């Protein structure tokens, strides 16, 4: 009888990594049928990026709003011009940005004040002609304003002053008390101001602030200081 030879099947070779080294003992071999992990799609990535951008913008907008609230509550404010008393410098409905703190009135400043007189009970916009301790004299025959005896150069006025028709506005000489100002509109013939005895010189505590710039309308944006 011929003898049957038992031939052992060859042992499988050790699986190797791409660099030629063997897999650690006990490591699972890759299944040729298993699918590789699916990378995130472009659509999911775009949605994630959009959400991140929106959150960043919302944070920035919130901080900006908080900043504006603090500024307008404590340091500044905006107000509309009402009327034509400051023509040609300012016009009806111009929106002004005001400095409200750390402000000491000076001659030539444009200020907003609120002091009820005659039939006026809303804020008014005027120019500071003189401050406490100074004197004001008006010569209507030459349309000249003198402060401490010195004539003012006023290229900003709308037209030559005429003598007011009201007896309450016919004063020509004033002494400004300390802590007060004498104010007039640039449109002198259409301005209720310190020439009116009902208003007179104005205590600075009635001043809401100094006009820094015209904000609106956009085409008229300009600095006033």
mmCIF file of N, CA and C in Angstrom, residues 5 19 77 81 132 141 149 152 168 199 214 222:
data_model
loop_
_atom_site.group_PDB
_atom_site.id
_atom_site.type_symbol
_atom_site.label_atom_id
_atom_site.label_comp_id
_atom_site.label_asym_id
_atom_site.label_seq_id
_atom_site.Cartn_x
_atom_site.Cartn_y
_atom_site.Cartn_z
ATOM 1 N N UNK A 5 0.766 10.770 2.440
ATOM 2 C CA UNK A 5 1.536 11.791 3.143
ATOM 3 C C UNK A 5 0.628 12.951 3.547
ATOM 4 N N UNK A 19 4.108 50.323 6.206
ATOM 5 C CA UNK A 19 5.557 50.583 6.267
ATOM 6 C C UNK A 19 6.380 49.313 6.372
ATOM 7 N N UNK A 77 -25.758 112.597 23.635
ATOM 8 C CA UNK A 77 -27.128 112.359 23.210
ATOM 9 C C UNK A 77 -27.312 112.945 21.824
ATOM 10 N N UNK A 81 -33.005 119.548 15.486
ATOM 11 C CA UNK A 81 -33.225 120.992 15.443
ATOM 12 C C UNK A 81 -34.696 121.234 15.128
ATOM 13 N N UNK A 132 -20.221 133.992 31.582
ATOM 14 C CA UNK A 132 -20.268 134.716 32.841
ATOM 15 C C UNK A 132 -19.142 135.722 33.020
ATOM 16 N N UNK A 141 -28.242 149.721 14.583
ATOM 17 C CA UNK A 141 -28.039 150.606 13.422
ATOM 18 C C UNK A 141 -26.939 150.077 12.508
ATOM 19 N N UNK A 149 -17.067 145.282 24.827
ATOM 20 C CA UNK A 149 -16.690 146.453 24.032
ATOM 21 C C UNK A 149 -16.014 146.131 22.716
ATOM 22 N N UNK A 152 -17.932 141.698 17.462
ATOM 23 C CA UNK A 152 -17.744 140.321 17.033
ATOM 24 C C UNK A 152 -17.721 140.223 15.514
ATOM 25 N N UNK A 168 -40.263 143.435 24.681
ATOM 26 C CA UNK A 168 -39.486 142.504 25.509
ATOM 27 C C UNK A 168 -38.132 142.167 24.886
ATOM 28 N N UNK A 199 -36.480 135.137 28.638
ATOM 29 C CA UNK A 199 -35.376 134.165 28.720
ATOM 30 C C UNK A 199 -34.158 134.812 29.364
ATOM 31 N N UNK A 214 -23.315 117.510 12.864
ATOM 32 C CA UNK A 214 -24.612 117.201 12.263
ATOM 33 C C UNK A 214 -24.541 115.763 11.771
ATOM 34 N N UNK A 222 -21.368 117.088 9.054
ATOM 35 C CA UNK A 222 -20.181 117.941 9.216
ATOM 36 C C UNK A 222 -19.948 118.175 10.693
#
